[in-house]
Amino acid sequence: MKDTFKHQGMRQQLVEILINKGIKDKGVLKAMGKIPRHLFMDSGFIDHAYVDKAFPIAADQTISQPYTVAFQSELLQVQPGDKVLEIGTGSGYQTAVLLELGAKVFSIERQQELFKKTSKFLPKIGYRAKSIIFGDGYKGMPDEAPFKSIIVTAGAPYVPNPLLSQLAIGGRLVIPVGDDVQVMTLFIRKGPKDFEKHEFGDFRFVPMLEDKN
Ligand code: SAH
């Protein structure tokens, strides 16, 4: 499948929508204006790729709403070269945004089917994460810690301690916390045991699940 002028035009309209909804980070807007989101969705749903909505992907999961991706990415304040851990690779779209921002990306997915599909797909379109693993995001990736930032793209019933402890000092964890509805929450690590917490309103995600299948 290709990226056509039509897709590019639709993408610019999506960027305008994000700006109107309050997204300001130039790097994030540029990344989302560049990444062919339609390639991350099954071919039947191409017309839905550039509307600001979440959409079903494989294994009963969803590709996050573009506004949510932009909002979380903006909160991370990624600098080129930052080591970033992503929980919930899913379609790989958020992974691609992080890579466009210059991050070194490590990503964890617990659905075997999505893990296989996305770890093959991303390099095919030129997006190379440092590592994508099939595993449990509640545990993080201790061998690669510390991370400059950690982003969780599934709704977490609570904040997993391993994720807090794998943050670098000065690092940022962006995580939607809650059961049916999640509060977007940012933790900034100020010291070994000192975390600052900020909350940013309600979002809805598929749940972060504990047991692998
Ligand atoms: N960033 C993805 C979001 C996908 S939805 C995208 O935009 O496409 C959330 C993803 O988190 C799903 O793929 C789901 O399988 C995954 N997930 C849920 N619980 C998880 C866990 N404990 N560890 C890792 N991934 C998990």
PDB file of C-alpha atoms and ligand atoms in Angstrom:
ATOM      1  CA  MET A   1       0.000   0.000   0.000  1.00  0.00           C
ATOM      2  CA  LYS A   2       1.126   3.532  -0.723  1.00  0.00           C
ATOM      3  CA  ASP A   3       1.180   6.969   0.756  1.00  0.00           C
ATOM      4  CA  THR A   4      -0.581   9.285  -1.711  1.00  0.00           C
ATOM      5  CA  PHE A   5      -1.194  13.046  -1.916  1.00  0.00           C
ATOM      6  CA  LYS A   6      -4.716  12.307  -0.735  1.00  0.00           C
ATOM      7  CA  HIS A   7      -3.354  10.682   2.424  1.00  0.00           C
ATOM      8  CA  GLN A   8      -0.925  13.550   2.955  1.00  0.00           C
ATOM      9  CA  GLY A   9      -3.756  16.070   2.630  1.00  0.00           C
ATOM     10  CA  MET A  10      -5.914  14.168   5.109  1.00  0.00           C
ATOM     11  CA  ARG A  11      -2.964  14.063   7.504  1.00  0.00           C
ATOM     12  CA  GLN A  12      -2.533  17.825   7.375  1.00  0.00           C
ATOM     13  CA  GLN A  13      -6.217  18.185   8.246  1.00  0.00           C
ATOM     14  CA  LEU A  14      -5.693  15.879  11.193  1.00  0.00           C
ATOM     15  CA  VAL A  15      -2.756  18.019  12.350  1.00  0.00           C
ATOM     16  CA  GLU A  16      -5.055  21.079  12.199  1.00  0.00           C
ATOM     17  CA  ILE A  17      -7.591  19.255  14.375  1.00  0.00           C
ATOM     18  CA  LEU A  18      -4.852  18.444  16.910  1.00  0.00           C
ATOM     19  CA  ILE A  19      -3.745  22.099  16.971  1.00  0.00           C
ATOM     20  CA  ASN A  20      -7.363  23.191  17.509  1.00  0.00           C
ATOM     21  CA  LYS A  21      -7.638  20.735  20.405  1.00  0.00           C
ATOM     22  CA  GLY A  22      -4.617  22.341  22.062  1.00  0.00           C
ATOM     23  CA  ILE A  23      -1.562  20.321  20.995  1.00  0.00           C
ATOM     24  CA  LYS A  24       1.405  22.715  20.730  1.00  0.00           C
ATOM     25  CA  ASP A  25       4.570  20.628  20.550  1.00  0.00           C
ATOM     26  CA  LYS A  26       6.027  21.269  17.084  1.00  0.00           C
ATOM     27  CA  GLY A  27       7.986  18.019  17.027  1.00  0.00           C
ATOM     28  CA  VAL A  28       4.903  15.959  17.844  1.00  0.00           C
ATOM     29  CA  LEU A  29       2.781  17.752  15.212  1.00  0.00           C
ATOM     30  CA  LYS A  30       5.515  17.312  12.622  1.00  0.00           C
ATOM     31  CA  ALA A  31       5.854  13.596  13.411  1.00  0.00           C
ATOM     32  CA  MET A  32       2.106  13.033  13.144  1.00  0.00           C
ATOM     33  CA  GLY A  33       1.992  15.014   9.906  1.00  0.00           C
ATOM     34  CA  LYS A  34       4.603  12.682   8.496  1.00  0.00           C
ATOM     35  CA  ILE A  35       3.673   9.162   9.646  1.00  0.00           C
ATOM     36  CA  PRO A  36       1.318   7.283   7.286  1.00  0.00           C
ATOM     37  CA  ARG A  37      -1.209   6.211   9.942  1.00  0.00           C
ATOM     38  CA  HIS A  38      -3.318   4.368   7.351  1.00  0.00           C
ATOM     39  CA  LEU A  39      -0.539   1.787   6.968  1.00  0.00           C
ATOM     40  CA  PHE A  40      -0.924   0.872  10.658  1.00  0.00           C
ATOM     41  CA  MET A  41      -4.548  -0.198  10.162  1.00  0.00           C
ATOM     42  CA  ASP A  42      -6.071  -3.099   8.281  1.00  0.00           C
ATOM     43  CA  SER A  43      -6.685  -2.180   4.658  1.00  0.00           C
ATOM     44  CA  GLY A  44     -10.490  -2.126   4.924  1.00  0.00           C
ATOM     45  CA  PHE A  45     -10.370   0.786   7.332  1.00  0.00           C
ATOM     46  CA  ILE A  46      -8.231   3.247   5.400  1.00  0.00           C
ATOM     47  CA  ASP A  47     -10.976   5.878   5.362  1.00  0.00           C
ATOM     48  CA  HIS A  48     -10.876   5.955   9.150  1.00  0.00           C
ATOM     49  CA  ALA A  49      -7.143   6.507   9.422  1.00  0.00           C
ATOM     50  CA  TYR A  50      -7.218  10.296   9.580  1.00  0.00           C
ATOM     51  CA  VAL A  51     -10.240  10.939  11.741  1.00  0.00           C
ATOM     52  CA  ASP A  52      -9.500  11.691  15.378  1.00  0.00           C
ATOM     53  CA  LYS A  53     -10.746   8.379  16.757  1.00  0.00           C
ATOM     54  CA  ALA A  54      -9.379   5.163  18.220  1.00  0.00           C
ATOM     55  CA  PHE A  55      -9.861   2.154  15.948  1.00  0.00           C
ATOM     56  CA  PRO A  56      -9.834  -1.661  16.268  1.00  0.00           C
ATOM     57  CA  ILE A  57      -6.607  -3.471  15.325  1.00  0.00           C
ATOM     58  CA  ALA A  58      -5.852  -7.182  15.822  1.00  0.00           C
ATOM     59  CA  ALA A  59      -6.388  -9.184  19.050  1.00  0.00           C
ATOM     60  CA  ASP A  60      -9.304  -7.010  20.267  1.00  0.00           C
ATOM     61  CA  GLN A  61      -6.979  -4.063  20.802  1.00  0.00           C
ATOM     62  CA  THR A  62      -7.141  -0.511  19.450  1.00  0.00           C
ATOM     63  CA  ILE A  63      -4.842   1.974  17.800  1.00  0.00           C
ATOM     64  CA  SER A  64      -5.072   4.958  20.169  1.00  0.00           C
ATOM     65  CA  GLN A  65      -6.946   8.101  19.145  1.00  0.00           C
ATOM     66  CA  PRO A  66      -4.542  10.559  17.443  1.00  0.00           C
ATOM     67  CA  TYR A  67      -5.305  13.253  20.051  1.00  0.00           C
ATOM     68  CA  THR A  68      -4.381  10.823  22.830  1.00  0.00           C
ATOM     69  CA  VAL A  69      -1.121   9.890  21.090  1.00  0.00           C
ATOM     70  CA  ALA A  70      -0.290  13.582  20.663  1.00  0.00           C
ATOM     71  CA  PHE A  71      -1.243  14.408  24.265  1.00  0.00           C
ATOM     72  CA  GLN A  72       0.868  11.621  25.770  1.00  0.00           C
ATOM     73  CA  SER A  73       3.799  12.353  23.443  1.00  0.00           C
ATOM     74  CA  GLU A  74       3.710  16.037  24.370  1.00  0.00           C
ATOM     75  CA  LEU A  75       3.792  15.197  28.096  1.00  0.00           C
ATOM     76  CA  LEU A  76       6.913  13.064  27.598  1.00  0.00           C
ATOM     77  CA  GLN A  77       8.989  16.026  26.303  1.00  0.00           C
ATOM     78  CA  VAL A  78      11.237  13.695  24.311  1.00  0.00           C
ATOM     79  CA  GLN A  79      14.700  14.964  23.386  1.00  0.00           C
ATOM     80  CA  PRO A  80      16.692  13.332  20.568  1.00  0.00           C
ATOM     81  CA  GLY A  81      18.697  10.410  21.943  1.00  0.00           C
ATOM     82  CA  ASP A  82      16.437   9.838  24.989  1.00  0.00           C
ATOM     83  CA  LYS A  83      15.941   6.238  26.017  1.00  0.00           C
ATOM     84  CA  VAL A  84      12.166   5.686  26.057  1.00  0.00           C
ATOM     85  CA  LEU A  85      10.231   2.636  27.222  1.00  0.00           C
ATOM     86  CA  GLU A  86       6.779   2.048  25.736  1.00  0.00           C
ATOM     87  CA  ILE A  87       4.276  -0.364  27.295  1.00  0.00           C
ATOM     88  CA  GLY A  88       1.743  -1.622  24.725  1.00  0.00           C
ATOM     89  CA  THR A  89       3.325  -1.638  21.249  1.00  0.00           C
ATOM     90  CA  GLY A  90      -0.049  -2.370  19.641  1.00  0.00           C
ATOM     91  CA  SER A  91      -0.074  -1.213  16.018  1.00  0.00           C
ATOM     92  CA  GLY A  92       3.315   0.501  16.435  1.00  0.00           C
ATOM     93  CA  TYR A  93       1.937   3.957  15.629  1.00  0.00           C
ATOM     94  CA  GLN A  94       2.989   5.501  18.957  1.00  0.00           C
ATOM     95  CA  THR A  95       6.360   3.756  18.545  1.00  0.00           C
ATOM     96  CA  ALA A  96       6.791   5.511  15.201  1.00  0.00           C
ATOM     97  CA  VAL A  97       5.959   8.893  16.769  1.00  0.00           C
ATOM     98  CA  LEU A  98       8.639   8.332  19.431  1.00  0.00           C
ATOM     99  CA  LEU A  99      11.170   7.332  16.759  1.00  0.00           C
ATOM    100  CA  GLU A 100      10.364  10.448  14.710  1.00  0.00           C
ATOM    101  CA  LEU A 101      11.070  12.490  17.862  1.00  0.00           C
ATOM    102  CA  GLY A 102      14.553  10.976  17.919  1.00  0.00           C
ATOM    103  CA  ALA A 103      14.065   8.594  20.861  1.00  0.00           C
ATOM    104  CA  LYS A 104      15.782   5.253  21.300  1.00  0.00           C
ATOM    105  CA  VAL A 105      12.686   3.144  21.748  1.00  0.00           C
ATOM    106  CA  PHE A 106      12.197  -0.039  23.768  1.00  0.00           C
ATOM    107  CA  SER A 107       8.688  -1.459  23.575  1.00  0.00           C
ATOM    108  CA  ILE A 108       6.742  -4.293  25.236  1.00  0.00           C
ATOM    109  CA  GLU A 109       3.589  -6.015  23.931  1.00  0.00           C
ATOM    110  CA  ARG A 110       1.746  -8.834  25.674  1.00  0.00           C
ATOM    111  CA  GLN A 111      -0.377 -10.049  22.747  1.00  0.00           C
ATOM    112  CA  GLN A 112       1.685 -12.526  20.743  1.00  0.00           C
ATOM    113  CA  GLU A 113      -0.205 -11.803  17.515  1.00  0.00           C
ATOM    114  CA  LEU A 114       0.362  -8.052  17.694  1.00  0.00           C
ATOM    115  CA  PHE A 115       3.948  -8.474  18.831  1.00  0.00           C
ATOM    116  CA  LYS A 116       4.737 -10.607  15.772  1.00  0.00           C
ATOM    117  CA  LYS A 117       2.865  -8.454  13.309  1.00  0.00           C
ATOM    118  CA  THR A 118       4.190  -5.089  14.496  1.00  0.00           C
ATOM    119  CA  SER A 119       7.803  -6.098  15.097  1.00  0.00           C
ATOM    120  CA  LYS A 120       7.933  -7.186  11.437  1.00  0.00           C
ATOM    121  CA  PHE A 121       5.944  -4.268  10.062  1.00  0.00           C
ATOM    122  CA  LEU A 122       7.790  -1.305  11.616  1.00  0.00           C
ATOM    123  CA  PRO A 123      11.229  -1.942  10.054  1.00  0.00           C
ATOM    124  CA  LYS A 124       9.501  -2.549   6.694  1.00  0.00           C
ATOM    125  CA  ILE A 125       8.411   1.090   6.638  1.00  0.00           C
ATOM    126  CA  GLY A 126      11.713   2.336   8.020  1.00  0.00           C
ATOM    127  CA  TYR A 127      11.020   2.536  11.775  1.00  0.00           C
ATOM    128  CA  ARG A 128      13.658   0.802  13.845  1.00  0.00           C
ATOM    129  CA  ALA A 129      13.089   0.480  17.570  1.00  0.00           C
ATOM    130  CA  LYS A 130      16.068  -0.639  19.690  1.00  0.00           C
ATOM    131  CA  SER A 131      14.000  -3.506  20.959  1.00  0.00           C
ATOM    132  CA  ILE A 132      10.416  -4.781  20.825  1.00  0.00           C
ATOM    133  CA  ILE A 133       9.709  -7.683  23.144  1.00  0.00           C
ATOM    134  CA  PHE A 134       6.818 -10.002  23.872  1.00  0.00           C
ATOM    135  CA  GLY A 135       6.328  -9.705  27.610  1.00  0.00           C
ATOM    136  CA  ASP A 136       4.578  -8.163  30.570  1.00  0.00           C
ATOM    137  CA  GLY A 137       4.704  -4.405  30.767  1.00  0.00           C
ATOM    138  CA  TYR A 138       4.025  -4.457  34.525  1.00  0.00           C
ATOM    139  CA  LYS A 139       7.624  -5.584  34.941  1.00  0.00           C
ATOM    140  CA  GLY A 140       9.138  -2.982  32.616  1.00  0.00           C
ATOM    141  CA  MET A 141      12.544  -3.772  31.090  1.00  0.00           C
ATOM    142  CA  PRO A 142      14.952  -3.853  34.065  1.00  0.00           C
ATOM    143  CA  ASP A 143      17.975  -4.832  31.939  1.00  0.00           C
ATOM    144  CA  GLU A 144      17.705  -1.608  29.944  1.00  0.00           C
ATOM    145  CA  ALA A 145      16.844   0.771  32.822  1.00  0.00           C
ATOM    146  CA  PRO A 146      17.082   3.630  33.610  1.00  0.00           C
ATOM    147  CA  PHE A 147      14.814   5.305  31.050  1.00  0.00           C
ATOM    148  CA  LYS A 148      14.458   9.030  30.415  1.00  0.00           C
ATOM    149  CA  SER A 149      10.787   8.428  29.931  1.00  0.00           C
ATOM    150  CA  ILE A 150       8.185   5.689  30.063  1.00  0.00           C
ATOM    151  CA  ILE A 151       4.827   5.764  28.294  1.00  0.00           C
ATOM    152  CA  VAL A 152       2.000   3.349  29.061  1.00  0.00           C
ATOM    153  CA  THR A 153      -0.605   3.087  26.281  1.00  0.00           C
ATOM    154  CA  ALA A 154      -3.103   0.824  28.084  1.00  0.00           C
ATOM    155  CA  GLY A 155      -5.317   1.684  31.065  1.00  0.00           C
ATOM    156  CA  ALA A 156      -3.470   0.711  34.251  1.00  0.00           C
ATOM    157  CA  PRO A 157      -5.561  -0.167  37.332  1.00  0.00           C
ATOM    158  CA  TYR A 158      -2.635   1.044  39.470  1.00  0.00           C
ATOM    159  CA  VAL A 159       0.872   2.422  38.946  1.00  0.00           C
ATOM    160  CA  PRO A 160       3.348  -0.478  38.711  1.00  0.00           C
ATOM    161  CA  ASN A 161       6.316   0.086  41.052  1.00  0.00           C
ATOM    162  CA  PRO A 162       8.882  -1.392  38.622  1.00  0.00           C
ATOM    163  CA  LEU A 163       8.052   1.383  36.151  1.00  0.00           C
ATOM    164  CA  LEU A 164       8.672   4.101  38.745  1.00  0.00           C
ATOM    165  CA  SER A 165      11.935   2.484  39.783  1.00  0.00           C
ATOM    166  CA  GLN A 166      13.140   2.192  36.160  1.00  0.00           C
ATOM    167  CA  LEU A 167      12.900   5.958  35.616  1.00  0.00           C
ATOM    168  CA  ALA A 168      16.087   8.027  35.529  1.00  0.00           C
ATOM    169  CA  ILE A 169      16.299  10.939  37.963  1.00  0.00           C
ATOM    170  CA  GLY A 170      14.538  13.767  36.127  1.00  0.00           C
ATOM    171  CA  GLY A 171      12.675  11.152  34.081  1.00  0.00           C
ATOM    172  CA  ARG A 172       8.955  11.191  33.236  1.00  0.00           C
ATOM    173  CA  LEU A 173       6.331   8.436  33.397  1.00  0.00           C
ATOM    174  CA  VAL A 174       3.091   9.078  31.502  1.00  0.00           C
ATOM    175  CA  ILE A 175       0.399   6.580  32.467  1.00  0.00           C
ATOM    176  CA  PRO A 176      -3.417   6.498  32.254  1.00  0.00           C
ATOM    177  CA  VAL A 177      -4.583   5.245  35.673  1.00  0.00           C
ATOM    178  CA  GLY A 178      -8.029   3.823  36.443  1.00  0.00           C
ATOM    179  CA  ASP A 179     -10.460   1.017  35.670  1.00  0.00           C
ATOM    180  CA  ASP A 180     -13.343   2.085  33.380  1.00  0.00           C
ATOM    181  CA  VAL A 181     -12.052   5.607  32.867  1.00  0.00           C
ATOM    182  CA  GLN A 182      -8.418   6.581  33.300  1.00  0.00           C
ATOM    183  CA  VAL A 183      -6.849   9.779  34.559  1.00  0.00           C
ATOM    184  CA  MET A 184      -3.819  10.739  32.486  1.00  0.00           C
ATOM    185  CA  THR A 185      -1.051  10.947  35.064  1.00  0.00           C
ATOM    186  CA  LEU A 186       2.514  12.248  34.834  1.00  0.00           C
ATOM    187  CA  PHE A 187       5.172  11.321  37.387  1.00  0.00           C
ATOM    188  CA  ILE A 188       8.487  13.183  37.383  1.00  0.00           C
ATOM    189  CA  ARG A 189      11.291  11.552  39.345  1.00  0.00           C
ATOM    190  CA  LYS A 190      12.949  14.270  41.429  1.00  0.00           C
ATOM    191  CA  GLY A 191      15.178  11.989  43.482  1.00  0.00           C
ATOM    192  CA  PRO A 192      15.631   8.303  44.338  1.00  0.00           C
ATOM    193  CA  LYS A 193      12.442   8.314  46.440  1.00  0.00           C
ATOM    194  CA  ASP A 194      10.908  11.600  45.399  1.00  0.00           C
ATOM    195  CA  PHE A 195       8.203  11.698  42.682  1.00  0.00           C
ATOM    196  CA  GLU A 196       6.137  14.668  41.609  1.00  0.00           C
ATOM    197  CA  LYS A 197       2.619  13.789  40.379  1.00  0.00           C
ATOM    198  CA  HIS A 198       0.421  15.734  37.931  1.00  0.00           C
ATOM    199  CA  GLU A 199      -3.040  14.778  36.639  1.00  0.00           C
ATOM    200  CA  PHE A 200      -4.524  15.753  33.270  1.00  0.00           C
ATOM    201  CA  GLY A 201      -8.144  14.640  32.968  1.00  0.00           C
ATOM    202  CA  ASP A 202     -10.005  11.595  31.755  1.00  0.00           C
ATOM    203  CA  PHE A 203      -9.189   9.262  28.865  1.00  0.00           C
ATOM    204  CA  ARG A 204     -10.353   5.775  27.872  1.00  0.00           C
ATOM    205  CA  PHE A 205      -7.945   2.957  27.021  1.00  0.00           C
ATOM    206  CA  VAL A 206      -8.130  -0.811  26.613  1.00  0.00           C
ATOM    207  CA  PRO A 207      -7.021  -2.363  29.918  1.00  0.00           C
ATOM    208  CA  MET A 208      -3.432  -3.125  30.851  1.00  0.00           C
ATOM    209  CA  LEU A 209      -3.683  -6.858  31.559  1.00  0.00           C
ATOM    210  CA  GLU A 210      -1.573  -8.859  33.999  1.00  0.00           C
ATOM    211  CA  ASP A 211      -1.394 -12.349  32.560  1.00  0.00           C
ATOM    212  CA  LYS A 212       0.194 -13.132  29.243  1.00  0.00           C
ATOM    213  CA  ASN A 213      -1.691 -15.379  26.840  1.00  0.00           C
TER     214      ASN A 213
HETATM  215  N1  SAH B   1       0.204   2.354  21.293  1.00  0.00           N
HETATM  216  C1  SAH B   1      -0.728   1.419  20.720  1.00  0.00           C
HETATM  217  C2  SAH B   1      -1.877   1.212  21.688  1.00  0.00           C
HETATM  218  C3  SAH B   1      -2.472  -0.106  21.565  1.00  0.00           C
HETATM  219  S1  SAH B   1      -3.739  -0.443  22.734  1.00  0.00           S
HETATM  220  C4  SAH B   1      -1.277   1.927  19.401  1.00  0.00           C
HETATM  221  O1  SAH B   1      -1.554   3.119  19.284  1.00  0.00           O
HETATM  222  O2  SAH B   1      -1.475   1.124  18.490  1.00  0.00           O
HETATM  223  C5  SAH B   1      -2.832  -0.995  24.144  1.00  0.00           C
HETATM  224  C6  SAH B   1      -1.863  -2.110  23.922  1.00  0.00           C
HETATM  225  O3  SAH B   1      -1.331  -2.493  25.197  1.00  0.00           O
HETATM  226  C7  SAH B   1      -2.490  -3.372  23.332  1.00  0.00           C
HETATM  227  O4  SAH B   1      -1.756  -3.751  22.197  1.00  0.00           O
HETATM  228  C8  SAH B   1      -2.366  -4.396  24.460  1.00  0.00           C
HETATM  229  O5  SAH B   1      -2.185  -5.718  23.998  1.00  0.00           O
HETATM  230  C9  SAH B   1      -1.144  -3.886  25.216  1.00  0.00           C
HETATM  231  N2  SAH B   1      -1.050  -4.334  26.594  1.00  0.00           N
HETATM  232  C10 SAH B   1      -2.050  -4.524  27.504  1.00  0.00           C
HETATM  233  N3  SAH B   1      -1.550  -4.952  28.678  1.00  0.00           N
HETATM  234  C11 SAH B   1      -0.193  -5.042  28.515  1.00  0.00           C
HETATM  235  C12 SAH B   1       0.881  -5.443  29.365  1.00  0.00           C
HETATM  236  N4  SAH B   1       0.679  -5.856  30.628  1.00  0.00           N
HETATM  237  N5  SAH B   1       2.141  -5.425  28.871  1.00  0.00           N
HETATM  238  C13 SAH B   1       2.374  -5.009  27.588  1.00  0.00           C
HETATM  239  N6  SAH B   1       1.396  -4.627  26.737  1.00  0.00           N
HETATM  240  C14 SAH B   1       0.127  -4.646  27.188  1.00  0.00           C
END
